[in-house]
Tab-separated table of C-alpha atoms in Angstrom:
chain	number	residue	atom	x	y	z
A	858	MET	CA	0.000	0.000	0.000
A	859	GLY	CA	1.183	3.534	-0.773
A	860	GLY	CA	0.443	6.640	1.265
A	861	CYS	CA	1.213	9.500	-1.111
A	862	THR	CA	-0.780	12.686	-0.648
A	863	VAL	CA	-2.195	14.969	-3.326
A	864	ASN	CA	0.119	17.704	-4.577
A	865	LEU	CA	-2.101	18.816	-7.438
A	866	ASP	CA	-3.929	22.099	-6.856
A	867	LEU	CA	-7.515	20.863	-7.063
A	868	ASP	CA	-8.809	24.416	-7.223
A	869	LEU	CA	-7.635	24.421	-10.844
A	870	LEU	CA	-10.354	21.930	-11.785
A	871	ARG	CA	-13.191	23.234	-13.947
A	872	ARG	CA	-16.791	22.121	-14.391
A	873	PHE	CA	-16.779	22.780	-18.168
A	874	PRO	CA	-18.673	21.721	-20.278
A	875	ASP	CA	-21.149	21.801	-17.413
A	876	VAL	CA	-22.491	25.177	-16.282
A	877	GLU	CA	-19.902	27.331	-14.554
A	878	ALA	CA	-20.596	30.150	-12.099
A	879	ALA	CA	-18.984	31.790	-9.072
A	880	ASN	CA	-21.109	29.754	-6.648
A	881	LEU	CA	-20.645	26.436	-8.460
A	882	HIS	CA	-17.455	24.523	-7.705
A	883	ALA	CA	-15.673	21.540	-9.242
A	884	VAL	CA	-14.271	20.323	-5.911
A	885	ASP	CA	-15.491	20.494	-2.329
A	886	ALA	CA	-14.359	19.688	1.198
A	887	ALA	CA	-15.835	16.180	0.989
A	888	ASP	CA	-13.582	15.334	-1.973
A	889	ARG	CA	-10.517	16.624	-0.129
A	890	LEU	CA	-11.343	14.713	3.048
A	891	LEU	CA	-11.812	11.442	1.179
A	892	LEU	CA	-8.496	11.841	-0.634
A	893	ASP	CA	-6.682	12.587	2.623
A	894	LEU	CA	-8.173	9.598	4.438
A	895	ALA	CA	-7.500	7.263	1.501
A	896	ALA	CA	-3.863	8.382	1.561
A	897	ASP	CA	-3.691	7.874	5.333
A	898	GLY	CA	-4.953	4.312	4.913
A	899	GLY	CA	-2.594	3.668	2.005
A	900	TRP	CA	-3.531	3.556	-1.670
A	901	PRO	CA	-3.436	0.114	-3.353
A	902	VAL	CA	-0.179	-0.262	-5.294
A	903	GLU	CA	-1.422	-2.776	-7.862
A	904	PRO	CA	-2.834	-1.030	-10.952
A	905	GLY	CA	-6.486	-1.554	-11.775
A	906	THR	CA	-7.711	-2.145	-8.213
A	907	VAL	CA	-9.294	1.265	-7.499
A	908	ALA	CA	-12.778	2.179	-8.738
A	909	ILE	CA	-14.440	5.561	-8.263
A	910	LEU	CA	-18.207	6.044	-8.418
A	911	GLY	CA	-19.911	9.399	-8.816
A	912	ASP	CA	-16.815	11.584	-9.129
A	913	HIS	CA	-18.391	14.907	-10.062
A	914	TYR	CA	-15.721	16.681	-12.137
A	915	GLY	CA	-12.553	14.676	-11.530
A	916	ALA	CA	-11.332	15.724	-8.077
A	917	LEU	CA	-11.213	12.119	-6.840
A	918	THR	CA	-9.847	10.689	-10.070
A	919	LEU	CA	-7.113	13.302	-10.531
A	920	GLY	CA	-6.315	13.288	-6.834
A	921	ALA	CA	-5.789	9.530	-6.902
A	922	LEU	CA	-3.692	9.755	-10.084
A	923	ASP	CA	-1.550	12.464	-8.535
A	924	SER	CA	-1.042	10.195	-5.506
A	925	GLY	CA	0.397	7.410	-7.670
A	926	VAL	CA	-2.679	5.252	-8.317
A	927	ARG	CA	-2.826	3.762	-11.810
A	928	GLY	CA	-5.424	1.982	-13.917
A	929	ILE	CA	-8.381	3.687	-12.237
A	930	ARG	CA	-11.900	2.798	-13.327
A	931	VAL	CA	-14.454	5.604	-13.033
A	932	HIS	CA	-18.218	5.818	-13.288
A	933	GLN	CA	-19.916	9.182	-13.848
A	934	ASP	CA	-23.576	9.059	-14.828
A	935	SER	CA	-23.635	12.622	-16.155
A	936	LEU	CA	-22.265	13.157	-19.664
A	937	SER	CA	-21.097	16.695	-18.895
A	938	GLY	CA	-19.436	15.444	-15.713
A	939	ALA	CA	-17.665	12.666	-17.606
A	940	ARG	CA	-16.465	15.134	-20.225
A	941	ALA	CA	-15.261	17.475	-17.476
A	942	ILE	CA	-13.189	14.667	-15.938
A	943	GLU	CA	-11.541	14.016	-19.296
A	944	ALA	CA	-10.954	17.725	-19.937
A	945	ASN	CA	-9.447	18.283	-16.494
A	946	ALA	CA	-7.155	15.266	-16.854
A	947	ASN	CA	-5.957	16.405	-20.281
A	948	GLU	CA	-5.319	19.916	-18.994
A	949	LEU	CA	-3.816	19.258	-15.551
A	950	LEU	CA	-2.285	15.756	-15.775
A	951	PRO	CA	-1.808	15.115	-19.504
A	952	ALA	CA	0.876	12.486	-18.970
A	953	LEU	CA	-1.549	10.439	-16.851
A	954	ALA	CA	-4.754	10.964	-18.838
A	955	GLY	CA	-4.521	7.404	-20.156
A	956	GLU	CA	-4.387	5.950	-16.642
A	957	PHE	CA	-8.135	5.985	-16.073
A	958	ARG	CA	-11.199	4.714	-17.934
A	959	LEU	CA	-14.786	5.943	-17.802
A	960	LEU	CA	-17.143	2.953	-17.630
A	961	PRO	CA	-20.830	2.242	-17.053
A	962	LEU	CA	-21.989	0.843	-13.750
A	963	GLY	CA	-21.361	-2.897	-14.048
A	964	ALA	CA	-18.883	-5.762	-13.990
A	965	GLU	CA	-16.133	-4.136	-16.075
A	966	LEU	CA	-16.091	-1.186	-13.696
A	967	LEU	CA	-15.768	-3.187	-10.490
A	968	THR	CA	-14.370	-6.690	-11.071
A	969	GLY	CA	-11.318	-7.197	-8.863
A	970	ALA	CA	-11.524	-3.763	-7.198
A	971	THR	CA	-10.110	-3.723	-3.667
A	972	LEU	CA	-10.867	-0.049	-2.942
A	973	VAL	CA	-14.018	1.746	-4.092
A	974	LEU	CA	-14.409	5.482	-3.551
A	975	ILE	CA	-17.938	6.889	-3.696
A	976	ALA	CA	-19.169	10.458	-3.811
A	977	LEU	CA	-22.454	9.860	-2.032
A	978	PRO	CA	-25.457	10.345	-4.342
A	979	ARG	CA	-28.581	12.268	-3.456
A	980	SER	CA	-30.835	9.222	-3.153
A	981	LEU	CA	-30.652	6.048	-1.107
A	982	ASP	CA	-31.835	4.058	-4.129
A	983	ALA	CA	-28.810	5.278	-6.092
A	984	LEU	CA	-26.468	4.326	-3.245
A	985	GLU	CA	-28.024	0.875	-3.008
A	986	GLU	CA	-27.679	0.366	-6.753
A	987	MET	CA	-23.973	1.203	-6.484
A	988	LEU	CA	-23.472	-1.088	-3.480
A	989	SER	CA	-25.262	-3.980	-5.180
A	990	PHE	CA	-22.804	-3.767	-8.084
A	991	VAL	CA	-19.855	-3.501	-5.693
A	992	ALA	CA	-21.049	-6.572	-3.798
A	993	GLY	CA	-21.656	-8.492	-7.012
A	994	HIS	CA	-18.358	-7.803	-8.754
A	995	ALA	CA	-15.615	-6.352	-6.517
A	996	ALA	CA	-12.972	-8.405	-4.710
A	997	ARG	CA	-14.142	-10.142	-1.541
A	998	ASP	CA	-11.749	-8.020	0.540
A	999	VAL	CA	-12.989	-4.755	-0.980
A	1000	ALA	CA	-13.219	-1.633	1.156
A	1001	VAL	CA	-15.638	1.179	0.366
A	1002	MET	CA	-15.030	4.796	1.334
A	1003	ALA	CA	-18.042	7.071	0.731
A	1004	THR	CA	-17.964	10.819	1.256
A	1005	GLY	CA	-20.472	13.625	1.435
A	1006	ARG	CA	-21.456	16.877	3.062
A	1007	ILE	CA	-22.851	16.176	6.530
A	1008	LYS	CA	-26.077	18.092	5.842
A	1009	HIS	CA	-26.850	15.685	2.994
A	1010	MET	CA	-25.965	12.516	4.942
A	1011	ASN	CA	-28.193	10.494	7.283
A	1012	HIS	CA	-28.046	7.382	9.446
A	1013	THR	CA	-29.941	5.374	6.830
A	1014	MET	CA	-26.812	5.547	4.656
A	1015	ASN	CA	-24.849	3.843	7.465
A	1016	GLU	CA	-27.592	1.225	7.781
A	1017	LEU	CA	-27.575	0.585	4.038
A	1018	LEU	CA	-23.811	0.082	4.025
A	1019	GLY	CA	-24.295	-2.258	6.992
A	1020	ARG	CA	-26.582	-4.494	4.949
A	1021	TYR	CA	-23.689	-5.232	2.595
A	1022	PHE	CA	-20.678	-4.985	4.966
A	1023	THR	CA	-19.991	-6.236	8.484
A	1024	THR	CA	-18.058	-3.121	9.579
A	1025	VAL	CA	-19.073	0.491	8.977
A	1026	THR	CA	-17.300	3.424	10.597
A	1027	ALA	CA	-17.693	7.182	10.273
A	1028	SER	CA	-14.786	9.605	10.250
A	1029	LEU	CA	-14.656	12.733	12.319
A	1030	GLY	CA	-16.277	15.646	10.582
A	1031	ARG	CA	-14.092	18.182	8.814
A	1032	GLN	CA	-15.342	21.331	7.124
A	1033	LYS	CA	-18.895	19.990	7.358
A	1034	SER	CA	-17.925	16.771	5.556
A	1035	ARG	CA	-17.566	13.140	6.596
A	1036	VAL	CA	-16.410	9.793	5.210
A	1037	LEU	CA	-18.092	6.444	5.819
A	1038	THR	CA	-15.779	3.422	5.519
A	1039	ALA	CA	-17.169	-0.087	5.042
A	1040	SER	CA	-15.342	-3.425	4.982
A	1041	GLY	CA	-16.041	-7.113	5.481
A	1042	LEU	CA	-18.329	-7.885	2.555
A	1043	ARG	CA	-21.228	-10.010	3.735
A	1044	PRO	CA	-21.961	-13.382	2.082
A	1045	VAL	CA	-24.226	-13.062	-0.933
A	1046	ALA	CA	-27.009	-15.000	0.797
A	1047	SER	CA	-27.256	-12.375	3.565
A	1048	GLN	CA	-27.185	-9.310	1.284
A	1049	PRO	CA	-30.403	-7.531	0.260
A	1050	VAL	CA	-31.706	-8.146	-3.241
A	1051	ALA	CA	-31.633	-4.828	-5.117
A	1052	ARG	CA	-34.351	-4.717	-7.779
A	1053	PHE	CA	-34.035	-2.181	-10.555
A	1054	PRO	CA	-35.581	-0.577	-12.466
A	1055	LEU	CA	-38.176	0.773	-10.035
A	1056	HIS	CA	-41.837	0.568	-11.125
A	1057	SER	CA	-45.017	2.656	-10.911
A	1058	GLU	CA	-48.213	3.132	-12.922
A	1059	HIS	CA	-50.325	6.233	-13.488
A	1060	SER	CA	-53.596	7.121	-15.170
A	1061	LEU	CA	-52.918	10.021	-17.558
A	1062	TRP	CA	-55.925	10.410	-19.845
A	1063	LEU	CA	-54.834	7.294	-21.734
A	1064	GLU	CA	-56.607	4.055	-22.558
A	1065	ALA	CA	-54.357	2.145	-20.158
A	1066	PRO	CA	-52.205	3.280	-17.192
A	1067	LEU	CA	-48.800	4.688	-18.095
A	1068	ALA	CA	-46.170	2.317	-16.706
A	1069	LEU	CA	-43.023	4.103	-15.517
A	1070	ARG	CA	-39.614	2.514	-15.026
A	1071	ALA	CA	-36.502	4.096	-13.522
A	1072	TYR	CA	-32.974	3.076	-12.661
A	1073	ALA	CA	-31.739	4.486	-9.406
A	1074	GLN	CA	-29.574	7.389	-10.587
A	1075	THR	CA	-32.495	8.880	-12.544
A	1076	PHE	CA	-33.681	12.031	-10.800
A	1077	GLY	CA	-37.115	11.490	-9.281
A	1078	GLY	CA	-37.019	7.731	-9.776
A	1079	ALA	CA	-40.152	6.099	-11.176
A	1080	LYS	CA	-42.460	8.786	-9.779
A	1081	LEU	CA	-44.683	11.006	-11.891
A	1082	ASP	CA	-43.379	14.541	-11.455
A	1083	PRO	CA	-46.297	16.908	-10.655
A	1084	GLY	CA	-44.935	19.558	-13.021
A	1085	THR	CA	-44.795	17.005	-15.817
A	1086	ARG	CA	-48.388	15.970	-15.065
A	1087	PHE	CA	-49.511	19.611	-15.350
A	1088	LEU	CA	-47.584	20.053	-18.587
A	1089	LEU	CA	-49.096	16.949	-20.176
A	1090	GLN	CA	-52.572	18.003	-19.081
A	1091	ASN	CA	-52.181	21.185	-21.127
A	1092	LEU	CA	-49.906	20.074	-23.974
A	1093	GLU	CA	-51.177	20.529	-27.530
A	1094	VAL	CA	-49.452	18.741	-30.421
A	1095	PRO	CA	-50.157	20.208	-33.882
A	1096	ALA	CA	-51.660	17.701	-36.302
A	1097	ASP	CA	-48.830	18.111	-38.820
A	1098	ILE	CA	-46.031	17.296	-36.341
A	1099	LYS	CA	-44.346	13.984	-37.165
A	1100	ARG	CA	-41.503	14.081	-34.625
A	1101	ALA	CA	-41.169	15.495	-31.115
A	1102	VAL	CA	-38.118	16.061	-28.926
A	1103	ASP	CA	-38.255	15.279	-25.192
A	1104	LEU	CA	-35.369	17.344	-23.833
A	1105	GLY	CA	-34.184	16.084	-20.440
A	1106	CYS	CA	-36.249	12.917	-20.686
A	1107	GLY	CA	-35.685	11.576	-17.146
A	1108	ASN	CA	-37.750	8.424	-16.665
A	1109	GLY	CA	-39.392	8.803	-20.076
A	1110	THR	CA	-42.825	10.034	-18.971
A	1111	ILE	CA	-43.165	12.758	-21.620
A	1112	ALA	CA	-41.715	10.750	-24.510
A	1113	THR	CA	-43.873	7.721	-23.770
A	1114	PHE	CA	-47.036	9.767	-23.217
A	1115	LEU	CA	-46.535	11.474	-26.582
A	1116	ALA	CA	-46.000	8.169	-28.344
A	1117	LEU	CA	-49.090	6.637	-26.740
A	1118	ARG	CA	-51.333	9.639	-27.338
A	1119	HIS	CA	-50.161	10.188	-30.935
A	1120	PRO	CA	-49.651	6.846	-32.723
A	1121	LEU	CA	-48.029	8.374	-35.830
A	1122	LEU	CA	-45.485	10.414	-33.854
A	1123	THR	CA	-41.845	9.480	-33.355
A	1124	VAL	CA	-39.916	10.900	-30.387
A	1125	TYR	CA	-36.264	11.735	-29.851
A	1126	ALA	CA	-35.673	11.622	-26.088
A	1127	CYS	CA	-32.369	12.748	-24.611
A	1128	ASP	CA	-30.784	13.354	-21.241
A	1129	GLN	CA	-27.227	13.835	-20.045
A	1130	SER	CA	-27.784	11.063	-17.475
A	1131	ALA	CA	-26.991	7.539	-18.668
A	1132	SER	CA	-29.388	6.226	-16.025
A	1133	ALA	CA	-32.187	8.439	-17.362
A	1134	VAL	CA	-31.629	7.220	-20.911
A	1135	ALA	CA	-31.800	3.601	-19.734
A	1136	SER	CA	-34.949	4.449	-17.750
A	1137	THR	CA	-36.623	6.038	-20.780
A	1138	ARG	CA	-35.869	2.934	-22.848
A	1139	ALA	CA	-37.319	0.736	-20.100
A	1140	THR	CA	-40.455	2.892	-19.820
A	1141	ALA	CA	-40.931	2.894	-23.594
A	1142	GLN	CA	-40.565	-0.884	-23.704
A	1143	ALA	CA	-42.988	-1.359	-20.787
A	1144	ASN	CA	-45.610	0.570	-22.762
A	1145	ALA	CA	-44.821	-1.128	-26.115
A	1146	VAL	CA	-43.776	2.096	-27.872
A	1147	ASP	CA	-40.015	1.492	-27.922
A	1148	GLY	CA	-40.111	1.214	-31.721
A	1149	ARG	CA	-41.045	4.904	-32.007
A	1150	ILE	CA	-38.811	6.368	-29.279
A	1151	THR	CA	-35.094	6.953	-29.756
A	1152	ALA	CA	-33.393	7.572	-26.408
A	1153	ALA	CA	-29.870	9.019	-26.428
A	1154	GLN	CA	-27.376	10.433	-23.960
A	1155	ASP	CA	-26.635	14.007	-24.978
A	1156	ASP	CA	-25.364	17.265	-23.532
A	1157	ALA	CA	-28.527	19.334	-24.029
A	1158	LEU	CA	-29.218	18.886	-27.777
A	1159	SER	CA	-25.623	19.012	-28.980
A	1160	SER	CA	-26.064	16.093	-31.382
A	1161	LEU	CA	-28.910	17.787	-33.282
A	1162	PRO	CA	-28.220	20.337	-36.035
A	1163	GLU	CA	-29.420	23.921	-36.006
A	1164	ALA	CA	-33.010	24.597	-37.146
A	1165	SER	CA	-33.741	20.877	-37.486
A	1166	GLU	CA	-36.758	20.374	-35.201
A	1167	ASP	CA	-40.323	21.653	-35.007
A	1168	PHE	CA	-41.541	20.557	-31.573
A	1169	VAL	CA	-39.601	20.375	-28.284
A	1170	VAL	CA	-40.995	19.603	-24.808
A	1171	LEU	CA	-39.057	20.404	-21.627
A	1172	ASN	CA	-39.446	20.178	-17.863
A	1173	PRO	CA	-36.096	21.713	-16.881
A	1174	PRO	CA	-34.239	20.964	-13.639
A	1175	PHE	CA	-33.838	23.884	-11.243
A	1176	HIS	CA	-30.804	22.573	-9.369
A	1177	MET	CA	-27.263	21.441	-10.094
A	1178	GLY	CA	-26.240	18.713	-7.690
A	1179	ASN	CA	-27.354	20.030	-4.318
A	1180	THR	CA	-27.358	23.702	-5.402
A	1181	VAL	CA	-30.458	25.503	-6.665
A	1182	HIS	CA	-29.294	27.255	-9.818
A	1183	ALA	CA	-30.981	28.479	-13.005
A	1184	GLY	CA	-27.923	27.917	-15.199
A	1185	ILE	CA	-28.879	24.460	-16.434
A	1186	ALA	CA	-32.386	25.591	-17.437
A	1187	LEU	CA	-30.979	28.546	-19.377
A	1188	LYS	CA	-28.548	26.235	-21.165
A	1189	LEU	CA	-31.444	23.992	-22.217
A	1190	PHE	CA	-33.569	26.946	-23.349
A	1191	ALA	CA	-30.708	28.239	-25.490
A	1192	ASP	CA	-30.081	24.891	-27.150
A	1193	ALA	CA	-33.789	24.364	-27.785
A	1194	GLY	CA	-33.809	27.759	-29.483
A	1195	ARG	CA	-30.836	26.708	-31.593
A	1196	VAL	CA	-32.370	23.477	-32.896
A	1197	LEU	CA	-35.892	24.787	-33.491
A	1198	ALA	CA	-36.735	25.692	-37.081
A	1199	PRO	CA	-38.574	28.967	-37.703
A	1200	GLY	CA	-42.136	28.507	-36.494
A	1201	GLY	CA	-41.142	25.594	-34.266
A	1202	THR	CA	-42.302	25.587	-30.662
A	1203	LEU	CA	-40.879	24.831	-27.225
A	1204	TRP	CA	-43.381	23.752	-24.589
A	1205	CYS	CA	-42.053	24.222	-21.077
A	1206	VAL	CA	-43.215	23.835	-17.462
A	1207	PHE	CA	-41.486	25.404	-14.478
A	1208	ASN	CA	-42.058	26.442	-10.883
A	1209	SER	CA	-43.919	29.732	-11.213
A	1210	HIS	CA	-41.666	31.628	-8.809
A	1211	LEU	CA	-38.684	31.080	-11.128
A	1212	GLY	CA	-40.121	33.499	-13.684
A	1213	TYR	CA	-38.463	32.017	-16.766
A	1214	ARG	CA	-40.701	33.733	-19.299
A	1215	ALA	CA	-38.331	36.634	-20.006
A	1216	GLN	CA	-35.444	34.224	-20.613
A	1217	LEU	CA	-37.588	32.088	-22.914
A	1218	GLU	CA	-38.470	35.221	-24.884
A	1219	LYS	CA	-34.782	36.068	-25.183
A	1220	LEU	CA	-33.396	32.603	-25.954
A	1221	VAL	CA	-36.200	31.089	-28.034
A	1222	GLY	CA	-38.797	33.637	-29.129
A	1223	PRO	CA	-42.247	35.059	-28.364
A	1224	THR	CA	-43.653	33.242	-25.346
A	1225	ARG	CA	-47.187	32.954	-24.019
A	1226	GLN	CA	-48.561	31.446	-20.851
A	1227	VAL	CA	-50.753	28.417	-21.538
A	1228	ALA	CA	-51.714	27.452	-17.982
A	1229	ARG	CA	-50.863	28.268	-14.393
A	1230	ASN	CA	-51.756	26.732	-11.051
A	1231	PRO	CA	-50.566	27.618	-7.533
A	1232	LYS	CA	-47.172	25.992	-8.175
A	1233	PHE	CA	-46.446	25.577	-11.903
A	1234	THR	CA	-46.578	27.573	-15.124
A	1235	VAL	CA	-46.810	26.091	-18.629
A	1236	THR	CA	-45.587	28.198	-21.559
A	1237	VAL	CA	-45.136	27.805	-25.287
A	1238	SER	CA	-42.389	29.704	-27.124
A	1239	GLU	CA	-42.221	30.096	-30.890
A	1240	LYS	CA	-38.963	30.315	-32.791
A	1241	ARG	CA	-38.789	33.346	-35.075
């Protein structure tokens, strides 16, 4: 085991191509604490035995590389986050950029790993999904070190780790952050059985209930978002529209609803989350419309050419990680405006207090309010 500490200035890391702003950071105290404690315990010397799950913009990956770890396997569900890790490695540690691989959550990511670092996700379902893959594929003597900001951690996380490992300890807090360390992988027979995707069904003015499916890293899981429900209740699809775009498709509610309600319509559904794309495919398949829905991982609509679409539907996120921030919504508005052809429309729903109408006017075109209730506003913007 090696005990090298990080010499790289992690403050040099950027979030790009994700949204950047003065109050949005590429590294935090939780990342630094985990790197320090991993170094104190000694990094594995053998290449290919460290896996990192949920590294936001590369702080953990580059910190481990700078400490002498080689052959790191990394999972980042967000496309912009994965691209930021690559960009930061190429900029700050170009000689070591080939010493890590970005991989999906699965066997290739975790087989033989003896140390797994986790940036704790927002949801317990996402943590359990990660732990089930660790338990199913990592080395029997694997240790897991999971870090987060104390305000976002709870005792249920300790209990969940305890279902998979015999020993779970918590570090002392530092700068409002903490690390949970788990070891002693329990026998398979005594581990919980993690079942994904999650399921739910909803009546949405359709002949049969809409069946939703969601893998655990999909924001909102398999639930029907109330803003999406309000949007769909008021959505009008012109008769001459042959293709719709579901921007930020999540669990696939909008894309699947459109395909069910309009049998001649095809839908391009995209999200920067790999989990969301898999969830949309599962939802489409569960409702037998997978032949008319194309689900793709994309950074906004970067894979679509300018002025190529006539109809885009969007329920934008209003947070980035654990920070409420309008930047991601504005990025999506701007890209929707780019891909819409003249006369094309963007239908959008948002929390009314966010007041996005002026930005939609600026980034897309003339915007009118379609519906409003005590919480949500639905608008339609026309590209000019």
